[in-house]
CSV table of C-alpha atoms in Angstrom, one decimal:
chain,number,residue,atom,x,y,z
A,1,UNK,CA,8.1,46.8,32.8
A,2,UNK,CA,9.6,46.6,29.4
A,3,UNK,CA,12.0,44.0,28.0
A,4,UNK,CA,13.0,43.9,24.4
A,5,UNK,CA,14.1,40.7,22.5
A,6,UNK,CA,17.8,41.6,23.0
A,7,UNK,CA,17.2,41.7,26.8
A,8,UNK,CA,15.4,38.3,26.7
A,9,UNK,CA,17.9,36.7,24.5
A,10,UNK,CA,20.8,37.9,26.7
A,11,UNK,CA,19.0,36.7,29.9
A,12,UNK,CA,18.5,33.2,28.5
A,13,UNK,CA,22.1,33.1,27.3
A,14,UNK,CA,23.4,34.1,30.8
A,15,UNK,CA,21.4,31.6,32.7
A,16,UNK,CA,22.2,28.8,30.3
A,17,UNK,CA,25.9,29.6,30.4
A,18,UNK,CA,25.9,30.4,34.2
A,19,UNK,CA,28.1,33.4,33.4
A,20,UNK,CA,27.4,37.0,32.5
A,21,UNK,CA,30.6,37.1,30.5
A,22,UNK,CA,29.8,34.0,28.4
A,23,UNK,CA,26.2,35.2,28.0
A,24,UNK,CA,27.4,38.6,26.8
A,25,UNK,CA,29.7,36.9,24.2
A,26,UNK,CA,26.9,34.6,22.9
A,27,UNK,CA,24.7,37.7,22.6
A,28,UNK,CA,27.4,39.7,20.8
A,29,UNK,CA,27.5,42.3,23.5
A,30,UNK,CA,30.3,43.8,25.5
A,31,UNK,CA,30.4,42.8,29.2
A,32,UNK,CA,29.6,46.4,30.3
A,33,UNK,CA,26.6,46.6,27.9
A,34,UNK,CA,25.3,43.2,29.1
A,35,UNK,CA,25.7,44.1,32.8
A,36,UNK,CA,23.8,47.4,32.3
A,37,UNK,CA,21.0,45.6,30.5
A,38,UNK,CA,20.7,43.0,33.3
A,39,UNK,CA,20.7,45.8,35.9
A,40,UNK,CA,17.9,47.6,34.1
A,41,UNK,CA,15.9,44.4,33.9
A,42,UNK,CA,16.2,43.8,37.6
A,43,UNK,CA,15.3,47.5,38.3
A,44,UNK,CA,12.2,47.2,36.0
A,45,UNK,CA,11.2,43.9,37.7
A,46,UNK,CA,11.7,45.3,41.2
A,47,UNK,CA,13.4,42.2,42.5
A,48,UNK,CA,16.5,40.1,41.9
A,49,UNK,CA,16.5,37.9,38.8
A,50,UNK,CA,20.0,36.5,39.2
A,51,UNK,CA,22.1,35.3,42.1
A,52,UNK,CA,25.8,36.2,41.7
A,53,UNK,CA,28.4,33.8,43.2
A,54,UNK,CA,32.1,33.2,42.8
A,55,UNK,CA,31.2,30.1,40.7
A,56,UNK,CA,29.0,32.1,38.4
A,57,UNK,CA,25.4,33.3,38.2
A,58,UNK,CA,22.1,31.4,38.8
A,59,UNK,CA,18.5,32.4,38.2
A,60,UNK,CA,16.3,33.2,41.2
A,61,UNK,CA,12.8,31.8,41.3
A,62,UNK,CA,11.6,34.9,39.5
A,63,UNK,CA,14.5,34.6,37.1
A,64,UNK,CA,13.5,31.0,36.3
A,65,UNK,CA,10.0,32.2,35.5
A,66,UNK,CA,11.3,35.0,33.3
A,67,UNK,CA,13.7,32.5,31.5
A,68,UNK,CA,10.7,30.2,30.8
A,69,UNK,CA,8.6,32.9,29.2
A,70,UNK,CA,11.6,34.4,27.4
A,71,UNK,CA,12.3,31.1,25.7
A,72,UNK,CA,8.7,30.9,24.5
A,73,UNK,CA,8.8,34.5,23.2
A,74,UNK,CA,12.1,34.0,21.4
A,75,UNK,CA,10.7,30.8,19.8
A,76,UNK,CA,7.6,32.8,18.7
A,77,UNK,CA,9.9,35.4,17.2
A,78,UNK,CA,11.8,32.6,15.3
A,79,UNK,CA,8.4,31.3,14.0
A,80,UNK,CA,7.3,34.8,12.9
A,81,UNK,CA,10.6,35.4,11.1
A,82,UNK,CA,10.2,32.0,9.4
A,83,UNK,CA,6.7,32.7,8.2
A,84,UNK,CA,7.7,36.2,6.9
A,85,UNK,CA,10.5,34.5,5.0
A,86,UNK,CA,7.9,32.1,3.5
A,87,UNK,CA,5.8,35.1,2.3
A,88,UNK,CA,9.0,36.7,0.9
A,89,UNK,CA,9.6,33.5,-1.1
A,90,UNK,CA,6.1,33.6,-2.4
A,91,UNK,CA,4.6,30.9,-0.1
A,92,UNK,CA,1.2,31.9,1.3
A,93,UNK,CA,1.3,29.9,4.5
A,94,UNK,CA,2.7,27.2,6.8
A,95,UNK,CA,1.0,24.7,9.1
A,96,UNK,CA,2.9,23.3,12.1
A,97,UNK,CA,1.6,19.8,12.8
A,98,UNK,CA,2.6,17.3,15.5
A,99,UNK,CA,1.6,13.7,15.6
A,100,UNK,CA,2.7,10.3,17.0
A,101,UNK,CA,4.4,7.5,15.2
A,102,UNK,CA,1.4,5.5,14.2
A,103,UNK,CA,-0.5,8.6,13.0
A,104,UNK,CA,2.3,9.7,10.8
A,105,UNK,CA,3.0,6.3,9.3
A,106,UNK,CA,-0.6,5.0,8.9
A,107,UNK,CA,-3.5,7.4,9.4
A,108,UNK,CA,-2.1,10.7,8.1
A,109,UNK,CA,-0.4,10.2,4.7
A,110,UNK,CA,-3.6,9.7,2.6
A,111,UNK,CA,-5.7,12.7,3.8
A,112,UNK,CA,-2.7,15.0,4.2
A,113,UNK,CA,-1.4,14.2,0.7
A,114,UNK,CA,-4.9,14.9,-0.7
A,115,UNK,CA,-5.0,18.3,1.0
A,116,UNK,CA,-1.4,19.3,0.1
A,117,UNK,CA,-2.2,18.5,-3.6
A,118,UNK,CA,-4.9,21.1,-3.6
A,119,UNK,CA,-2.8,23.7,-1.6
A,120,UNK,CA,0.4,24.0,-3.6
A,121,UNK,CA,1.5,27.2,-1.8
A,122,UNK,CA,1.3,25.9,1.7
A,123,UNK,CA,4.0,24.1,3.6
A,124,UNK,CA,3.4,21.6,6.4
A,125,UNK,CA,6.0,21.3,9.1
A,126,UNK,CA,5.3,17.8,10.4
A,127,UNK,CA,7.1,16.5,13.4
A,128,UNK,CA,6.8,13.3,15.3
A,129,UNK,CA,6.1,13.8,19.0
A,130,UNK,CA,4.5,11.8,21.8
A,131,UNK,CA,0.9,12.9,22.7
A,132,UNK,CA,2.1,14.4,26.1
A,133,UNK,CA,4.8,16.5,24.4
A,134,UNK,CA,2.3,17.5,21.7
A,135,UNK,CA,-0.2,18.8,24.3
A,136,UNK,CA,2.6,20.9,26.0
A,137,UNK,CA,3.7,22.4,22.7
A,138,UNK,CA,0.2,23.3,21.6
A,139,UNK,CA,-0.5,24.9,25.0
A,140,UNK,CA,2.7,26.9,24.7
A,141,UNK,CA,1.7,28.1,21.2
A,142,UNK,CA,4.6,26.2,19.5
A,143,UNK,CA,2.4,24.3,17.0
A,144,UNK,CA,-0.9,24.9,15.2
A,145,UNK,CA,-2.4,21.4,15.2
A,146,UNK,CA,-1.7,18.1,16.9
A,147,UNK,CA,-3.0,14.6,16.8
A,148,UNK,CA,-3.1,13.0,20.3
A,149,UNK,CA,-4.5,10.0,22.1
A,150,UNK,CA,-7.6,10.5,24.2
A,151,UNK,CA,-5.8,8.7,27.1
A,152,UNK,CA,-4.4,12.1,28.3
A,153,UNK,CA,-6.1,15.1,29.8
A,154,UNK,CA,-6.0,17.8,27.1
A,155,UNK,CA,-6.6,20.6,29.7
A,156,UNK,CA,-8.1,23.6,28.0
A,157,UNK,CA,-7.2,22.5,24.5
A,158,UNK,CA,-9.9,21.6,21.9
A,159,UNK,CA,-10.3,18.1,20.6
A,160,UNK,CA,-12.0,16.6,17.5
A,161,UNK,CA,-12.1,12.9,16.6
A,162,UNK,CA,-9.8,11.6,13.9
A,163,UNK,CA,-9.0,7.9,14.0
A,164,UNK,CA,-9.0,4.7,16.0
A,165,UNK,CA,-5.5,3.3,16.8
A,166,UNK,CA,-5.3,-0.4,17.9
A,167,UNK,CA,-2.0,-2.0,18.7
A,168,UNK,CA,-1.5,-5.7,18.0
A,169,UNK,CA,1.2,-8.3,18.9
A,170,UNK,CA,2.8,-9.8,15.8
A,171,UNK,CA,4.4,-13.2,16.3
A,172,UNK,CA,6.0,-15.7,13.9
A,173,UNK,CA,3.5,-18.3,12.6
A,174,UNK,CA,5.4,-21.1,14.4
A,175,UNK,CA,5.8,-19.3,17.7
A,176,UNK,CA,4.5,-20.8,21.0
A,177,UNK,CA,2.0,-17.9,21.3
A,178,UNK,CA,0.7,-18.2,17.8
A,179,UNK,CA,-2.2,-20.4,18.9
A,180,UNK,CA,-3.5,-17.8,21.3
A,181,UNK,CA,-6.2,-15.4,20.2
A,182,UNK,CA,-5.3,-12.7,22.8
A,183,UNK,CA,-3.1,-12.2,25.8
A,184,UNK,CA,-1.9,-9.6,28.3
A,185,UNK,CA,1.1,-7.4,27.7
A,186,UNK,CA,2.7,-8.6,31.0
A,187,UNK,CA,3.0,-12.1,29.6
A,188,UNK,CA,5.6,-10.9,27.2
A,189,UNK,CA,8.2,-10.0,29.8
A,190,UNK,CA,10.6,-12.8,28.7
A,191,UNK,CA,10.1,-12.5,24.9
A,192,UNK,CA,12.7,-11.1,22.5
A,193,UNK,CA,11.3,-8.0,20.7
A,194,UNK,CA,11.7,-6.3,17.3
A,195,UNK,CA,11.3,-2.6,18.1
A,196,UNK,CA,11.2,0.8,16.5
A,197,UNK,CA,14.3,3.1,16.3
A,198,UNK,CA,15.3,5.5,19.1
A,199,UNK,CA,13.2,8.6,19.1
A,200,UNK,CA,10.0,6.8,18.0
A,201,UNK,CA,7.0,8.2,19.9
A,202,UNK,CA,5.3,4.7,19.7
A,203,UNK,CA,8.4,2.9,21.1
A,204,UNK,CA,8.6,5.4,24.0
A,205,UNK,CA,4.9,4.7,24.7
A,206,UNK,CA,5.5,0.9,24.7
A,207,UNK,CA,8.7,1.1,26.8
A,208,UNK,CA,6.8,3.3,29.4
A,209,UNK,CA,4.1,0.6,29.8
A,210,UNK,CA,6.7,-2.1,30.1
A,211,UNK,CA,8.3,-0.2,32.9
A,212,UNK,CA,4.9,0.2,34.6
A,213,UNK,CA,4.4,-3.6,34.3
A,214,UNK,CA,7.7,-4.1,36.0
A,215,UNK,CA,10.0,-5.3,33.1
A,216,UNK,CA,12.2,-4.0,30.4
A,217,UNK,CA,11.8,-5.1,26.8
A,218,UNK,CA,14.5,-7.4,25.5
A,219,UNK,CA,14.9,-5.7,22.1
A,220,UNK,CA,17.0,-7.6,19.7
A,221,UNK,CA,16.9,-5.1,16.8
A,222,UNK,CA,15.4,-1.7,16.1
A,223,UNK,CA,14.1,-0.6,12.7
A,224,UNK,CA,12.4,2.5,11.3
A,225,UNK,CA,9.5,1.0,9.4
A,226,UNK,CA,6.6,-1.4,10.3
A,227,UNK,CA,7.4,-3.3,7.1
A,228,UNK,CA,10.9,-4.0,8.2
A,229,UNK,CA,9.6,-5.0,11.7
A,230,UNK,CA,7.1,-7.5,10.3
A,231,UNK,CA,9.7,-9.1,8.0
A,232,UNK,CA,11.9,-9.6,11.0
A,233,UNK,CA,9.0,-11.2,12.9
A,234,UNK,CA,8.3,-13.5,9.9
A,235,UNK,CA,12.0,-14.6,10.0
A,236,UNK,CA,11.6,-15.6,13.6
A,237,UNK,CA,13.8,-12.8,15.1
A,238,UNK,CA,11.2,-11.9,17.8
A,239,UNK,CA,7.8,-10.5,18.4
A,240,UNK,CA,6.6,-6.9,17.8
A,241,UNK,CA,3.9,-4.5,18.7
A,242,UNK,CA,2.5,-2.9,15.6
A,243,UNK,CA,-0.6,-0.9,14.7
A,244,UNK,CA,-3.5,-2.8,13.2
A,245,UNK,CA,-3.5,-0.3,10.3
A,246,UNK,CA,0.0,-1.4,9.4
A,247,UNK,CA,-0.9,-5.1,9.3
A,248,UNK,CA,-3.8,-4.4,7.0
A,249,UNK,CA,-1.5,-2.5,4.7
A,250,UNK,CA,1.4,-4.8,4.8
A,251,UNK,CA,0.7,-8.5,4.1
A,252,UNK,CA,3.6,-10.7,5.0
A,253,UNK,CA,3.4,-14.5,5.1
A,254,UNK,CA,4.5,-16.2,8.3
A,255,UNK,CA,3.2,-13.6,10.7
A,256,UNK,CA,0.2,-14.0,13.1
A,257,UNK,CA,-1.3,-11.0,14.8
A,258,UNK,CA,-2.9,-11.3,18.3
A,259,UNK,CA,-5.0,-8.8,20.3
A,260,UNK,CA,-3.6,-7.5,23.6
A,261,UNK,CA,-6.1,-7.2,26.5
A,262,UNK,CA,-4.5,-4.0,27.9
A,263,UNK,CA,-6.7,-0.9,27.6
A,264,UNK,CA,-3.7,1.2,26.5
A,265,UNK,CA,-3.4,-0.7,23.3
A,266,UNK,CA,-6.6,0.7,22.0
A,267,UNK,CA,-6.5,4.5,21.6
A,268,UNK,CA,-8.8,7.1,20.0
A,269,UNK,CA,-6.8,9.7,18.2
A,270,UNK,CA,-8.1,13.3,18.2
A,271,UNK,CA,-7.2,16.4,16.4
A,272,UNK,CA,-6.1,19.0,19.0
A,273,UNK,CA,-5.7,22.7,18.9
A,274,UNK,CA,-5.9,25.8,21.2
A,275,UNK,CA,-8.7,27.9,19.5
A,276,UNK,CA,-10.1,27.3,16.1
A,277,UNK,CA,-10.9,31.0,15.6
A,278,UNK,CA,-7.3,32.0,16.1
A,279,UNK,CA,-5.7,29.4,13.9
A,280,UNK,CA,-4.0,30.6,10.7
A,281,UNK,CA,-6.2,30.2,7.7
A,282,UNK,CA,-4.2,27.2,6.2
A,283,UNK,CA,-4.3,25.4,9.6
A,284,UNK,CA,-8.0,26.0,9.9
A,285,UNK,CA,-8.6,24.6,6.4
A,286,UNK,CA,-6.5,21.6,7.1
A,287,UNK,CA,-8.3,21.0,10.4
A,288,UNK,CA,-11.7,20.9,8.6
A,289,UNK,CA,-10.3,18.5,5.9
A,290,UNK,CA,-8.8,16.1,8.5
A,291,UNK,CA,-12.0,16.3,10.6
A,292,UNK,CA,-14.0,15.2,7.6
A,293,UNK,CA,-11.8,12.1,7.4
A,294,UNK,CA,-12.7,10.9,10.9
A,295,UNK,CA,-12.3,7.1,11.0
A,296,UNK,CA,-13.0,6.5,14.7
A,297,UNK,CA,-16.3,4.8,14.0
């Protein structure tokens, strides 16, 4: 069985468009050439990959499997081309790093900045993702390193300790809850919240636990920084869930921080990767540097 990248790209375009004609157009192929390629792919596979109907075409179960792997291979091709472009521009390497909101905002800047300062020819492609998405992308080979919470099963991926992540409840100093030392997350069902912006991995994490507790956060405003959130809390706009690291860094009068009893508010963050031996040299070097900065103790 032999499929080239043109075959795989055509197949993905066809199943995404639901049409051989549209897929051929997106692949810059004539309809006749596209049809012949699809026929040869099915002959090579020895079974149907597409179901043809008057309404269009749909992938069979085998076709869905092929489409999944085709997307991964095409993504790897894009990454390869990107890295070769880097070399052509004189850069010696790139590290693809994924991490959650708190890690990017609080735990990663100092050690990553120190490493980048001593590696001027390396680029770091840093993206914010939830831990569950990071694990999936690492398993699929779509990133080199990730930083994830230990609350999830990492499967066959490797883990190394990195940092301790504790979430606190920030309330205005004059708030009814300010006299408490700690409380359960479920007690906040009727509170107005100051939240993080859409797409924040931390906010998604908090919203998910609110749903599990049977309520939806009453979010009055969303901001992109913990500094802005704490200023809103100090002004009495609402309460907020923020990382302890942020409250140590940002000192704002009029804010009281309480501990939450829920186990999910205390997370150990770990460096995560598939296989250290197969990591690109810059990624392996960054891993060693970040591992030396372990702050989980």
